[in-house]
CSV table of C-alpha atoms and ligand atoms in Angstrom, one decimal:
chain,number,residue,atom,x,y,z
A,462,MET,CA,-102.9,13.9,75.8
A,463,LYS,CA,-99.7,12.9,74.0
A,464,VAL,CA,-97.4,10.1,74.9
A,465,LEU,CA,-94.3,8.8,73.6
A,466,ILE,CA,-93.3,5.2,74.0
A,467,ILE,CA,-89.8,4.4,73.9
A,468,ASN,CA,-88.3,0.9,73.4
A,469,GLY,CA,-84.5,0.3,73.7
A,470,PRO,CA,-82.2,-2.2,71.9
A,471,ASN,CA,-83.2,-5.6,70.6
A,472,LEU,CA,-86.9,-5.1,71.3
A,473,ASN,CA,-87.3,-5.2,67.7
A,474,MET,CA,-86.4,-9.0,67.8
A,475,LEU,CA,-89.4,-9.8,70.2
A,476,GLY,CA,-91.2,-13.1,69.0
A,477,ILE,CA,-87.8,-14.0,67.1
A,478,ARG,CA,-85.7,-15.3,69.9
A,479,GLU,CA,-85.6,-16.2,73.7
A,480,PRO,CA,-89.6,-16.6,73.7
A,481,ASP,CA,-89.1,-18.2,77.2
A,482,ILE,CA,-88.1,-14.7,78.6
A,483,TYR,CA,-89.9,-12.3,76.2
A,484,GLY,CA,-93.0,-14.4,74.9
A,485,LYS,CA,-94.0,-15.3,71.4
A,486,GLU,CA,-95.5,-12.1,70.3
A,487,THR,CA,-93.7,-9.9,67.8
A,488,TYR,CA,-92.7,-6.3,67.8
A,489,ALA,CA,-95.8,-5.5,65.8
A,490,THR,CA,-98.1,-6.7,68.2
A,491,LEU,CA,-96.6,-4.8,71.0
A,492,GLU,CA,-97.1,-1.7,68.6
A,493,THR,CA,-100.7,-2.7,68.3
A,494,ILE,CA,-101.2,-3.2,72.1
A,495,CYS,CA,-99.7,0.2,72.6
A,496,ARG,CA,-101.8,1.9,70.1
A,497,ASP,CA,-105.0,0.3,71.5
A,498,ALA,CA,-104.2,1.0,75.1
A,499,ALA,CA,-103.3,4.7,74.4
A,500,LYS,CA,-106.9,5.0,72.9
A,501,GLU,CA,-108.6,3.2,75.7
A,502,PHE,CA,-106.8,5.6,78.3
A,503,GLY,CA,-107.5,8.7,76.5
A,504,PHE,CA,-104.2,9.6,74.7
A,505,ASP,CA,-105.0,11.4,71.4
A,506,THR,CA,-101.5,10.8,70.0
A,507,ALA,CA,-99.1,7.7,70.7
A,508,GLU,CA,-95.9,7.8,69.0
A,509,ILE,CA,-94.1,4.6,69.1
A,510,PHE,CA,-90.2,4.7,68.7
A,511,GLN,CA,-87.6,1.8,68.8
A,512,SER,CA,-83.8,2.2,68.5
A,513,ASN,CA,-80.8,0.1,69.2
A,514,HIS,CA,-78.7,3.3,69.6
A,515,GLU,CA,-78.4,5.1,73.1
A,516,GLY,CA,-78.0,8.7,71.5
A,517,ALA,CA,-80.9,8.0,69.2
A,518,ILE,CA,-82.9,7.6,72.5
A,519,VAL,CA,-81.4,10.6,74.0
A,520,ASP,CA,-82.3,12.5,71.0
A,521,LYS,CA,-85.8,11.4,70.9
A,522,ILE,CA,-86.6,12.0,74.6
A,523,GLN,CA,-85.1,15.7,74.1
A,524,GLU,CA,-87.5,16.2,71.1
A,525,ALA,CA,-90.4,15.2,73.5
A,526,TYR,CA,-89.9,18.3,75.5
A,527,GLY,CA,-92.7,20.7,74.6
A,528,THR,CA,-94.3,18.1,72.4
A,529,PHE,CA,-95.7,15.2,74.5
A,530,ASP,CA,-97.2,15.1,78.0
A,531,GLY,CA,-95.5,11.8,79.2
A,532,ILE,CA,-93.2,8.8,78.3
A,533,VAL,CA,-93.5,5.1,78.6
A,534,ILE,CA,-90.0,3.8,78.3
A,535,ASN,CA,-88.6,0.2,78.4
A,536,PRO,CA,-84.9,1.0,77.7
A,537,ALA,CA,-84.0,-2.5,77.6
A,538,ALA,CA,-80.3,-3.2,78.1
A,539,TYR,CA,-79.6,0.5,78.7
A,540,THR,CA,-81.7,0.3,81.7
A,541,HIS,CA,-78.6,-0.9,83.6
A,542,THR,CA,-76.0,1.2,81.9
A,543,SER,CA,-77.3,4.5,80.8
A,544,VAL,CA,-76.7,7.7,82.8
A,545,ALA,CA,-77.2,9.5,79.5
A,546,ILE,CA,-80.8,8.4,79.3
A,547,LEU,CA,-81.4,9.1,82.9
A,548,ASP,CA,-80.0,12.5,82.4
A,549,ALA,CA,-82.3,13.1,79.4
A,550,LEU,CA,-85.4,12.2,81.3
A,551,LYS,CA,-84.4,14.4,84.3
A,552,ALA,CA,-83.8,17.2,81.6
A,553,VAL,CA,-87.1,17.1,79.9
A,554,ALA,CA,-88.7,16.4,83.4
A,555,LEU,CA,-91.8,14.8,81.6
A,556,PRO,CA,-93.9,12.3,83.6
A,557,ALA,CA,-92.5,9.0,82.8
A,558,VAL,CA,-93.1,5.2,83.5
A,559,GLU,CA,-90.6,2.7,83.0
A,560,VAL,CA,-91.7,-0.9,81.7
A,561,HIS,CA,-90.0,-4.1,81.5
A,562,ILE,CA,-91.5,-7.2,80.0
A,563,SER,CA,-89.8,-9.5,82.3
A,564,ALA,CA,-89.4,-9.7,86.3
A,565,VAL,CA,-86.0,-8.1,86.3
A,566,GLU,CA,-86.1,-8.1,90.0
A,567,GLU,CA,-85.7,-12.0,89.6
A,568,ARG,CA,-83.1,-12.1,87.0
A,569,GLU,CA,-79.2,-11.6,87.3
A,570,ASP,CA,-77.5,-9.1,89.7
A,571,PHE,CA,-76.4,-6.9,86.7
A,572,ARG,CA,-80.1,-6.2,85.9
A,573,GLN,CA,-80.9,-4.9,89.5
A,574,VAL,CA,-79.9,-1.4,88.9
A,575,SER,CA,-82.2,0.7,86.7
A,576,TYR,CA,-80.5,4.3,85.7
A,577,PRO,CA,-83.7,5.5,83.9
A,578,GLY,CA,-85.9,4.2,86.3
A,579,MET,CA,-84.4,6.9,88.9
A,580,ALA,CA,-86.2,9.4,86.7
A,581,CYS,CA,-89.5,7.5,86.4
A,582,PHE,CA,-92.4,7.9,88.9
A,583,ALA,CA,-93.6,4.4,88.3
A,584,THR,CA,-92.0,1.2,87.1
A,585,ILE,CA,-94.0,-2.2,85.9
A,586,THR,CA,-92.1,-5.5,85.4
A,587,GLY,CA,-92.9,-8.9,84.8
A,588,GLU,CA,-96.4,-8.5,83.3
A,589,GLY,CA,-95.5,-9.2,79.8
A,590,LEU,CA,-96.7,-7.2,76.9
A,591,ASP,CA,-99.6,-6.4,78.9
A,592,GLY,CA,-97.2,-4.2,81.2
A,593,TYR,CA,-97.2,-1.5,78.4
A,594,ARG,CA,-101.0,-1.3,78.6
A,595,HIS,CA,-100.7,-1.1,82.7
A,596,ALA,CA,-97.9,1.7,82.1
A,597,LEU,CA,-100.2,3.6,79.9
A,598,GLN,CA,-103.1,3.5,82.4
A,599,VAL,CA,-100.9,4.5,85.4
A,600,LEU,CA,-99.4,7.4,83.2
A,601,SER,CA,-102.7,8.5,82.0
A,602,GLU,CA,-104.1,8.4,85.7
A,603,HIS,CA,-101.2,10.7,86.7
A,604,LEU,CA,-101.8,13.1,83.9
A,605,LEU,CA,-105.3,13.5,84.6
A,606,ALA,CA,-104.7,13.8,88.4
A,607,GLU,CA,-102.2,16.8,87.4
A,608,ARG,CA,-104.7,18.7,85.7
B,781,CA2,O1,-87.6,-7.2,80.3
B,781,CA2,C1,-87.3,-6.4,79.8
B,781,CA2,O2,-88.3,-5.7,79.0
B,781,CA2,C2,-86.1,-5.7,79.5
B,781,CA2,O3,-85.9,-4.5,79.3
B,781,CA2,C3,-85.6,-6.5,78.3
B,781,CA2,C4,-84.1,-6.1,78.0
B,781,CA2,C5,-83.1,-6.6,79.0
B,781,CA2,O4,-81.8,-6.3,78.8
B,781,CA2,C6,-83.5,-5.9,80.3
B,781,CA2,O5,-82.8,-6.4,81.4
B,781,CA2,C7,-85.2,-6.3,80.7
B,781,CA2,C8,-83.5,-7.2,76.9
B,781,CA2,C9,-84.6,-6.9,75.6
B,781,CA2,C10,-84.1,-7.7,74.3
B,781,CA2,O6,-85.2,-8.2,73.9
B,781,CA2,C11,-85.0,-9.4,73.0
B,781,CA2,C12,-86.1,-9.8,72.4
B,781,CA2,C13,-86.3,-10.9,71.9
B,781,CA2,C14,-85.2,-11.7,71.5
B,781,CA2,C15,-83.9,-11.2,72.3
B,781,CA2,C16,-83.9,-10.1,72.9
């Protein structure tokens, strides 16, 4: 099983600013959490990709077609704006889980819509960086049940 983990804009700043919302852990820690959890839940390959550019994220999702079995995605601010990322997820039709570090449902009105989430079979919010471990567990269970 191969998983692609995608992180959107500014998540590379984790641990540097806004620790009250996103915690004190750095992006490097997030990568370690993802690699360890991917192994734990039976993924042979876990590629972790971060970009601040919408088109680069769309390109990466397209490249996943035929290469990866599933996607875990935190589109960050593009969550609330990007029909392009939604369309890319729909186009590749890979099982995808959306993850957010914060409890977006308890935040501002503009965070109450998720376009990419409309193409995801599960959404995990408000669990901090552990949410990525949870997302990988949910994706693994889904892929194993599909076999
Ligand atoms: O809670 C999440 O994971 C979000 O996807 C994070 C996004 C936000 O726009 C979404 O509404 C919810 C923001 C990511 C920015 O990350 C930063 C990390 C450290 C310092 C500043 C920003």
